[in-house]
């Protein structure tokens, strides 16, 4: 009985928390093990989210790099397998940052005003008139297409899902993040932007970060960060 309750406690401790250790490209999981192209996050064990959106962890939540670089064709859809059900309401956003000439996606840290957003999900009402977001309560983040006009080359791809269930209090939104090392092929000649730095782009009291989602019309939600680049 004692062993059972310890086990149950351990299960309860990670309930509602998650990591995104595997990249999916065009519906296919391209990482046959966790953290191959995706940089292992600091919460790989605890699964807990980041609560301070100005912390250095908001960039990739990682203190390490990944061993390999994934090939991703421009125009492909990308998303991530989640270790637990994504049961907290909130948007999923995707960002890219181009690796500077002379650097490698295997080592570059993503510093500077180099990140642009290319996708962000909006909420809708469920049958009980509660705000829900696409892919909520599933085991994978909502997919987004990398704009076909994105130039070929090496990038860091960043996903974030922002859990807003307690976000009416300051610094109580939870950010779940992963960054993958990718090589975009068959790209175009677009000029992505606007670019922001991470940390830097978010403040604790941004209307999409400190927000009461239990008293909000779906189209009134404003996700944090710049407008998505459409390609
Ligand atoms: C990226 O893809 C291009 C085109 O296939 C290839 O020439 C290049 O070597 C690749 N770079 C890496 C780091 O995989």
PDB file of C-alpha atoms and ligand atoms in Angstrom:
ATOM      1  CA  UNK A   1       0.000   0.000   0.000  1.00  0.00           C
ATOM      2  CA  UNK A   2       2.805   2.364   0.907  1.00  0.00           C
ATOM      3  CA  UNK A   3       4.610   1.576  -2.339  1.00  0.00           C
ATOM      4  CA  UNK A   4       1.403   2.160  -4.259  1.00  0.00           C
ATOM      5  CA  UNK A   5       0.789   5.577  -2.709  1.00  0.00           C
ATOM      6  CA  UNK A   6       4.369   6.675  -3.416  1.00  0.00           C
ATOM      7  CA  UNK A   7       3.824   5.635  -7.013  1.00  0.00           C
ATOM      8  CA  UNK A   8       0.543   7.542  -7.206  1.00  0.00           C
ATOM      9  CA  UNK A   9       2.175  10.640  -5.738  1.00  0.00           C
ATOM     10  CA  UNK A  10       4.856  10.481  -8.398  1.00  0.00           C
ATOM     11  CA  UNK A  11       2.201  10.279 -11.109  1.00  0.00           C
ATOM     12  CA  UNK A  12       0.262  13.191  -9.630  1.00  0.00           C
ATOM     13  CA  UNK A  13       3.443  15.280  -9.402  1.00  0.00           C
ATOM     14  CA  UNK A  14       3.937  15.293 -13.184  1.00  0.00           C
ATOM     15  CA  UNK A  15       0.268  15.476 -14.131  1.00  0.00           C
ATOM     16  CA  UNK A  16      -0.428  18.577 -16.124  1.00  0.00           C
ATOM     17  CA  UNK A  17       3.228  19.064 -17.013  1.00  0.00           C
ATOM     18  CA  UNK A  18       5.025  18.038 -20.149  1.00  0.00           C
ATOM     19  CA  UNK A  19       8.051  18.281 -22.451  1.00  0.00           C
ATOM     20  CA  UNK A  20       8.354  18.155 -26.240  1.00  0.00           C
ATOM     21  CA  UNK A  21      11.365  15.869 -26.902  1.00  0.00           C
ATOM     22  CA  UNK A  22      10.600  14.729 -30.467  1.00  0.00           C
ATOM     23  CA  UNK A  23      10.096  16.704 -33.671  1.00  0.00           C
ATOM     24  CA  UNK A  24       7.428  15.635 -36.167  1.00  0.00           C
ATOM     25  CA  UNK A  25       7.784  16.667 -39.849  1.00  0.00           C
ATOM     26  CA  UNK A  26       4.824  16.297 -42.210  1.00  0.00           C
ATOM     27  CA  UNK A  27       3.112  14.030 -39.686  1.00  0.00           C
ATOM     28  CA  UNK A  28       6.090  11.697 -39.234  1.00  0.00           C
ATOM     29  CA  UNK A  29       8.147  11.544 -36.027  1.00  0.00           C
ATOM     30  CA  UNK A  30      11.680  12.118 -37.323  1.00  0.00           C
ATOM     31  CA  UNK A  31      13.385  11.575 -33.958  1.00  0.00           C
ATOM     32  CA  UNK A  32      13.515   7.858 -33.175  1.00  0.00           C
ATOM     33  CA  UNK A  33      14.664   8.742 -29.678  1.00  0.00           C
ATOM     34  CA  UNK A  34      14.185  11.761 -27.414  1.00  0.00           C
ATOM     35  CA  UNK A  35      16.549  14.745 -27.753  1.00  0.00           C
ATOM     36  CA  UNK A  36      18.301  13.722 -30.986  1.00  0.00           C
ATOM     37  CA  UNK A  37      17.674  16.956 -32.956  1.00  0.00           C
ATOM     38  CA  UNK A  38      15.873  18.706 -30.104  1.00  0.00           C
ATOM     39  CA  UNK A  39      17.936  20.210 -27.286  1.00  0.00           C
ATOM     40  CA  UNK A  40      17.181  18.484 -23.990  1.00  0.00           C
ATOM     41  CA  UNK A  41      15.280  20.868 -21.780  1.00  0.00           C
ATOM     42  CA  UNK A  42      16.096  21.547 -18.135  1.00  0.00           C
ATOM     43  CA  UNK A  43      12.691  20.168 -17.155  1.00  0.00           C
ATOM     44  CA  UNK A  44      13.303  16.792 -18.851  1.00  0.00           C
ATOM     45  CA  UNK A  45      12.751  15.140 -15.441  1.00  0.00           C
ATOM     46  CA  UNK A  46      10.515  17.597 -13.560  1.00  0.00           C
ATOM     47  CA  UNK A  47       8.376  18.512 -16.605  1.00  0.00           C
ATOM     48  CA  UNK A  48       7.610  21.867 -14.969  1.00  0.00           C
ATOM     49  CA  UNK A  49       7.070  25.012 -17.023  1.00  0.00           C
ATOM     50  CA  UNK A  50       8.884  28.361 -16.874  1.00  0.00           C
ATOM     51  CA  UNK A  51       6.928  31.032 -14.990  1.00  0.00           C
ATOM     52  CA  UNK A  52       9.191  34.046 -15.540  1.00  0.00           C
ATOM     53  CA  UNK A  53       8.963  35.141 -19.199  1.00  0.00           C
ATOM     54  CA  UNK A  54      12.011  37.423 -18.843  1.00  0.00           C
ATOM     55  CA  UNK A  55      14.332  34.625 -17.674  1.00  0.00           C
ATOM     56  CA  UNK A  56      17.090  33.318 -19.954  1.00  0.00           C
ATOM     57  CA  UNK A  57      15.291  29.983 -19.975  1.00  0.00           C
ATOM     58  CA  UNK A  58      12.526  31.479 -22.120  1.00  0.00           C
ATOM     59  CA  UNK A  59      14.722  31.032 -25.237  1.00  0.00           C
ATOM     60  CA  UNK A  60      15.167  27.248 -25.280  1.00  0.00           C
ATOM     61  CA  UNK A  61      14.917  26.128 -21.598  1.00  0.00           C
ATOM     62  CA  UNK A  62      18.121  24.236 -22.251  1.00  0.00           C
ATOM     63  CA  UNK A  63      21.721  24.258 -21.129  1.00  0.00           C
ATOM     64  CA  UNK A  64      22.891  21.795 -23.761  1.00  0.00           C
ATOM     65  CA  UNK A  65      22.843  21.177 -27.507  1.00  0.00           C
ATOM     66  CA  UNK A  66      21.596  18.139 -29.446  1.00  0.00           C
ATOM     67  CA  UNK A  67      23.844  15.685 -31.335  1.00  0.00           C
ATOM     68  CA  UNK A  68      22.266  16.000 -34.802  1.00  0.00           C
ATOM     69  CA  UNK A  69      20.521  18.331 -37.271  1.00  0.00           C
ATOM     70  CA  UNK A  70      17.154  17.402 -38.828  1.00  0.00           C
ATOM     71  CA  UNK A  71      16.443  17.992 -42.527  1.00  0.00           C
ATOM     72  CA  UNK A  72      13.142  19.872 -42.975  1.00  0.00           C
ATOM     73  CA  UNK A  73      11.868  20.950 -46.412  1.00  0.00           C
ATOM     74  CA  UNK A  74      10.516  24.494 -46.625  1.00  0.00           C
ATOM     75  CA  UNK A  75       6.720  24.345 -46.617  1.00  0.00           C
ATOM     76  CA  UNK A  76       6.686  21.258 -44.373  1.00  0.00           C
ATOM     77  CA  UNK A  77       4.405  21.073 -41.374  1.00  0.00           C
ATOM     78  CA  UNK A  78       6.136  20.717 -38.005  1.00  0.00           C
ATOM     79  CA  UNK A  79       4.938  19.804 -34.554  1.00  0.00           C
ATOM     80  CA  UNK A  80       6.130  17.954 -31.447  1.00  0.00           C
ATOM     81  CA  UNK A  81       5.278  14.801 -29.544  1.00  0.00           C
ATOM     82  CA  UNK A  82       4.407  15.640 -25.932  1.00  0.00           C
ATOM     83  CA  UNK A  83       5.442  13.369 -23.061  1.00  0.00           C
ATOM     84  CA  UNK A  84       2.098  13.987 -21.310  1.00  0.00           C
ATOM     85  CA  UNK A  85      -1.306  15.188 -22.423  1.00  0.00           C
ATOM     86  CA  UNK A  86      -1.231  18.924 -23.160  1.00  0.00           C
ATOM     87  CA  UNK A  87      -4.097  19.548 -20.784  1.00  0.00           C
ATOM     88  CA  UNK A  88      -3.569  23.229 -19.996  1.00  0.00           C
ATOM     89  CA  UNK A  89      -5.362  25.865 -22.104  1.00  0.00           C
ATOM     90  CA  UNK A  90      -3.145  28.285 -24.032  1.00  0.00           C
ATOM     91  CA  UNK A  91      -1.609  29.071 -27.405  1.00  0.00           C
ATOM     92  CA  UNK A  92       1.045  27.121 -29.297  1.00  0.00           C
ATOM     93  CA  UNK A  93       3.542  29.326 -31.123  1.00  0.00           C
ATOM     94  CA  UNK A  94       6.472  28.534 -33.410  1.00  0.00           C
ATOM     95  CA  UNK A  95       9.592  30.630 -34.005  1.00  0.00           C
ATOM     96  CA  UNK A  96      12.677  30.301 -36.220  1.00  0.00           C
ATOM     97  CA  UNK A  97      16.146  31.850 -35.914  1.00  0.00           C
ATOM     98  CA  UNK A  98      18.714  31.573 -38.708  1.00  0.00           C
ATOM     99  CA  UNK A  99      22.156  30.315 -37.743  1.00  0.00           C
ATOM    100  CA  UNK A 100      24.724  32.996 -38.694  1.00  0.00           C
ATOM    101  CA  UNK A 101      27.292  32.278 -41.418  1.00  0.00           C
ATOM    102  CA  UNK A 102      30.271  30.472 -39.929  1.00  0.00           C
ATOM    103  CA  UNK A 103      28.228  28.967 -37.068  1.00  0.00           C
ATOM    104  CA  UNK A 104      26.461  25.613 -36.817  1.00  0.00           C
ATOM    105  CA  UNK A 105      23.000  24.690 -35.557  1.00  0.00           C
ATOM    106  CA  UNK A 106      24.834  22.138 -33.402  1.00  0.00           C
ATOM    107  CA  UNK A 107      26.468  24.863 -31.318  1.00  0.00           C
ATOM    108  CA  UNK A 108      24.824  28.285 -31.913  1.00  0.00           C
ATOM    109  CA  UNK A 109      23.028  29.724 -28.880  1.00  0.00           C
ATOM    110  CA  UNK A 110      20.298  31.793 -30.576  1.00  0.00           C
ATOM    111  CA  UNK A 111      21.342  35.102 -28.982  1.00  0.00           C
ATOM    112  CA  UNK A 112      20.449  38.492 -30.436  1.00  0.00           C
ATOM    113  CA  UNK A 113      17.397  39.908 -32.177  1.00  0.00           C
ATOM    114  CA  UNK A 114      17.177  36.867 -34.452  1.00  0.00           C
ATOM    115  CA  UNK A 115      13.822  35.183 -33.744  1.00  0.00           C
ATOM    116  CA  UNK A 116      10.647  35.552 -35.768  1.00  0.00           C
ATOM    117  CA  UNK A 117       7.316  33.922 -35.198  1.00  0.00           C
ATOM    118  CA  UNK A 118       5.635  32.025 -38.031  1.00  0.00           C
ATOM    119  CA  UNK A 119       2.581  30.508 -36.345  1.00  0.00           C
ATOM    120  CA  UNK A 120       0.272  31.038 -33.364  1.00  0.00           C
ATOM    121  CA  UNK A 121      -2.991  29.299 -32.443  1.00  0.00           C
ATOM    122  CA  UNK A 122      -6.191  31.089 -31.381  1.00  0.00           C
ATOM    123  CA  UNK A 123      -8.798  29.819 -28.892  1.00  0.00           C
ATOM    124  CA  UNK A 124     -12.438  28.930 -29.368  1.00  0.00           C
ATOM    125  CA  UNK A 125     -15.308  28.040 -27.013  1.00  0.00           C
ATOM    126  CA  UNK A 126     -15.969  24.419 -26.097  1.00  0.00           C
ATOM    127  CA  UNK A 127     -19.497  23.142 -25.329  1.00  0.00           C
ATOM    128  CA  UNK A 128     -19.261  24.624 -21.801  1.00  0.00           C
ATOM    129  CA  UNK A 129     -18.171  28.046 -23.113  1.00  0.00           C
ATOM    130  CA  UNK A 130     -14.656  27.551 -21.787  1.00  0.00           C
ATOM    131  CA  UNK A 131     -11.737  28.734 -23.907  1.00  0.00           C
ATOM    132  CA  UNK A 132      -9.827  25.854 -25.523  1.00  0.00           C
ATOM    133  CA  UNK A 133      -6.971  25.921 -28.005  1.00  0.00           C
ATOM    134  CA  UNK A 134      -6.269  23.596 -30.968  1.00  0.00           C
ATOM    135  CA  UNK A 135      -4.520  20.348 -29.867  1.00  0.00           C
ATOM    136  CA  UNK A 136      -5.418  20.915 -26.212  1.00  0.00           C
ATOM    137  CA  UNK A 137      -5.776  17.559 -24.409  1.00  0.00           C
ATOM    138  CA  UNK A 138      -3.784  15.710 -27.082  1.00  0.00           C
ATOM    139  CA  UNK A 139      -0.272  14.233 -26.977  1.00  0.00           C
ATOM    140  CA  UNK A 140       1.240  16.425 -29.704  1.00  0.00           C
ATOM    141  CA  UNK A 141       1.474  20.166 -30.309  1.00  0.00           C
ATOM    142  CA  UNK A 142      -0.724  21.688 -33.016  1.00  0.00           C
ATOM    143  CA  UNK A 143       1.128  21.570 -36.378  1.00  0.00           C
ATOM    144  CA  UNK A 144       2.235  24.645 -38.322  1.00  0.00           C
ATOM    145  CA  UNK A 145       3.743  25.033 -41.806  1.00  0.00           C
ATOM    146  CA  UNK A 146       7.213  26.517 -42.204  1.00  0.00           C
ATOM    147  CA  UNK A 147       6.567  29.209 -44.857  1.00  0.00           C
ATOM    148  CA  UNK A 148       7.735  27.921 -48.262  1.00  0.00           C
ATOM    149  CA  UNK A 149       9.508  31.246 -48.813  1.00  0.00           C
ATOM    150  CA  UNK A 150      11.895  30.631 -45.884  1.00  0.00           C
ATOM    151  CA  UNK A 151      15.491  30.585 -47.226  1.00  0.00           C
ATOM    152  CA  UNK A 152      17.397  27.287 -47.163  1.00  0.00           C
ATOM    153  CA  UNK A 153      19.961  26.892 -44.398  1.00  0.00           C
ATOM    154  CA  UNK A 154      20.482  26.006 -40.770  1.00  0.00           C
ATOM    155  CA  UNK A 155      18.058  27.218 -38.109  1.00  0.00           C
ATOM    156  CA  UNK A 156      16.892  26.788 -34.567  1.00  0.00           C
ATOM    157  CA  UNK A 157      13.189  25.929 -34.509  1.00  0.00           C
ATOM    158  CA  UNK A 158      11.407  26.860 -31.269  1.00  0.00           C
ATOM    159  CA  UNK A 159       7.986  25.692 -30.096  1.00  0.00           C
ATOM    160  CA  UNK A 160       6.186  27.060 -27.050  1.00  0.00           C
ATOM    161  CA  UNK A 161       2.873  26.183 -25.479  1.00  0.00           C
ATOM    162  CA  UNK A 162       1.759  28.693 -22.872  1.00  0.00           C
ATOM    163  CA  UNK A 163      -0.412  27.255 -20.074  1.00  0.00           C
ATOM    164  CA  UNK A 164      -2.824  29.976 -18.992  1.00  0.00           C
ATOM    165  CA  UNK A 165      -5.001  28.188 -16.404  1.00  0.00           C
ATOM    166  CA  UNK A 166      -3.556  30.282 -13.533  1.00  0.00           C
ATOM    167  CA  UNK A 167      -2.398  33.253 -15.602  1.00  0.00           C
ATOM    168  CA  UNK A 168      -4.666  35.835 -14.004  1.00  0.00           C
ATOM    169  CA  UNK A 169      -1.906  36.096 -11.364  1.00  0.00           C
ATOM    170  CA  UNK A 170       1.459  37.664 -12.268  1.00  0.00           C
ATOM    171  CA  UNK A 171       4.165  35.160 -13.257  1.00  0.00           C
ATOM    172  CA  UNK A 172       1.752  32.228 -13.158  1.00  0.00           C
ATOM    173  CA  UNK A 173       1.540  31.483 -16.875  1.00  0.00           C
ATOM    174  CA  UNK A 174       3.670  28.399 -17.571  1.00  0.00           C
ATOM    175  CA  UNK A 175       5.834  28.185 -20.695  1.00  0.00           C
ATOM    176  CA  UNK A 176       6.594  24.754 -22.179  1.00  0.00           C
ATOM    177  CA  UNK A 177       9.363  25.032 -24.758  1.00  0.00           C
ATOM    178  CA  UNK A 178      11.660  23.073 -27.059  1.00  0.00           C
ATOM    179  CA  UNK A 179      14.280  24.108 -29.625  1.00  0.00           C
ATOM    180  CA  UNK A 180      15.398  21.836 -32.472  1.00  0.00           C
ATOM    181  CA  UNK A 181      18.426  22.072 -34.748  1.00  0.00           C
ATOM    182  CA  UNK A 182      17.173  21.953 -38.339  1.00  0.00           C
ATOM    183  CA  UNK A 183      18.450  22.352 -41.906  1.00  0.00           C
ATOM    184  CA  UNK A 184      15.780  23.835 -44.176  1.00  0.00           C
ATOM    185  CA  UNK A 185      16.038  22.601 -47.761  1.00  0.00           C
ATOM    186  CA  UNK A 186      14.326  23.690 -51.004  1.00  0.00           C
ATOM    187  CA  UNK A 187      13.708  27.117 -49.478  1.00  0.00           C
ATOM    188  CA  UNK A 188      12.700  30.418 -51.046  1.00  0.00           C
ATOM    189  CA  UNK A 189      13.996  33.950 -50.935  1.00  0.00           C
ATOM    190  CA  UNK A 190      11.714  35.590 -48.367  1.00  0.00           C
ATOM    191  CA  UNK A 191      12.892  38.104 -45.795  1.00  0.00           C
ATOM    192  CA  UNK A 192      11.462  36.855 -42.490  1.00  0.00           C
ATOM    193  CA  UNK A 193      10.560  39.287 -39.706  1.00  0.00           C
ATOM    194  CA  UNK A 194       9.955  41.204 -37.548  1.00  0.00           C
ATOM    195  CA  UNK A 195      12.706  39.726 -35.374  1.00  0.00           C
ATOM    196  CA  UNK A 196      12.897  39.813 -31.587  1.00  0.00           C
ATOM    197  CA  UNK A 197      15.311  38.567 -28.944  1.00  0.00           C
ATOM    198  CA  UNK A 198      14.486  35.909 -26.370  1.00  0.00           C
ATOM    199  CA  UNK A 199      14.530  36.868 -23.585  1.00  0.00           C
ATOM    200  CA  UNK A 200      13.409  40.383 -24.484  1.00  0.00           C
ATOM    201  CA  UNK A 201      10.223  39.884 -26.486  1.00  0.00           C
ATOM    202  CA  UNK A 202       8.006  39.088 -23.486  1.00  0.00           C
ATOM    203  CA  UNK A 203       7.045  40.974 -20.326  1.00  0.00           C
ATOM    204  CA  UNK A 204       5.251  39.447 -17.337  1.00  0.00           C
ATOM    205  CA  UNK A 205       2.246  41.732 -17.808  1.00  0.00           C
ATOM    206  CA  UNK A 206       1.835  41.280 -21.574  1.00  0.00           C
ATOM    207  CA  UNK A 207      -1.917  40.890 -22.187  1.00  0.00           C
ATOM    208  CA  UNK A 208      -1.400  37.352 -23.535  1.00  0.00           C
ATOM    209  CA  UNK A 209       0.696  36.313 -20.495  1.00  0.00           C
ATOM    210  CA  UNK A 210      -1.112  37.844 -17.511  1.00  0.00           C
ATOM    211  CA  UNK A 211      -4.720  37.177 -18.506  1.00  0.00           C
ATOM    212  CA  UNK A 212      -7.932  35.802 -17.033  1.00  0.00           C
ATOM    213  CA  UNK A 213      -9.071  33.293 -19.651  1.00  0.00           C
ATOM    214  CA  UNK A 214     -12.235  32.551 -17.660  1.00  0.00           C
ATOM    215  CA  UNK A 215     -13.604  35.961 -18.571  1.00  0.00           C
ATOM    216  CA  UNK A 216     -12.521  36.459 -22.182  1.00  0.00           C
ATOM    217  CA  UNK A 217     -14.064  36.220 -25.654  1.00  0.00           C
ATOM    218  CA  UNK A 218     -12.001  33.889 -27.888  1.00  0.00           C
ATOM    219  CA  UNK A 219     -11.109  36.548 -30.452  1.00  0.00           C
ATOM    220  CA  UNK A 220     -10.032  38.972 -27.697  1.00  0.00           C
ATOM    221  CA  UNK A 221      -6.995  36.860 -26.803  1.00  0.00           C
ATOM    222  CA  UNK A 222      -3.672  38.413 -27.934  1.00  0.00           C
ATOM    223  CA  UNK A 223      -0.744  35.978 -27.890  1.00  0.00           C
ATOM    224  CA  UNK A 224       2.603  37.493 -26.814  1.00  0.00           C
ATOM    225  CA  UNK A 225       5.398  38.296 -29.238  1.00  0.00           C
ATOM    226  CA  UNK A 226       5.495  39.730 -32.747  1.00  0.00           C
ATOM    227  CA  UNK A 227       2.961  39.125 -35.516  1.00  0.00           C
ATOM    228  CA  UNK A 228       3.667  35.859 -37.367  1.00  0.00           C
ATOM    229  CA  UNK A 229       5.651  36.091 -40.611  1.00  0.00           C
ATOM    230  CA  UNK A 230       3.452  34.760 -43.371  1.00  0.00           C
ATOM    231  CA  UNK A 231       6.182  34.107 -45.949  1.00  0.00           C
TER     232      UNK A 231
HETATM  233  C1  LIG B   1      21.664  21.177 -45.498  1.00  0.00           C
HETATM  234  O1  LIG B   1      21.070  20.748 -46.707  1.00  0.00           O
HETATM  235  C2  LIG B   1      21.852  21.079 -47.850  1.00  0.00           C
HETATM  236  C3  LIG B   1      21.015  20.701 -49.071  1.00  0.00           C
HETATM  237  O2  LIG B   1      20.736  19.321 -49.056  1.00  0.00           O
HETATM  238  C4  LIG B   1      23.164  20.363 -47.788  1.00  0.00           C
HETATM  239  O3  LIG B   1      23.969  20.716 -48.888  1.00  0.00           O
HETATM  240  C5  LIG B   1      23.882  20.750 -46.500  1.00  0.00           C
HETATM  241  O4  LIG B   1      25.067  19.990 -46.361  1.00  0.00           O
HETATM  242  C6  LIG B   1      22.994  20.473 -45.297  1.00  0.00           C
HETATM  243  N1  LIG B   1      23.634  20.967 -44.086  1.00  0.00           N
HETATM  244  C7  LIG B   1      23.593  20.284 -42.955  1.00  0.00           C
HETATM  245  C8  LIG B   1      24.301  20.917 -41.805  1.00  0.00           C
HETATM  246  O5  LIG B   1      23.003  19.229 -42.818  1.00  0.00           O
END
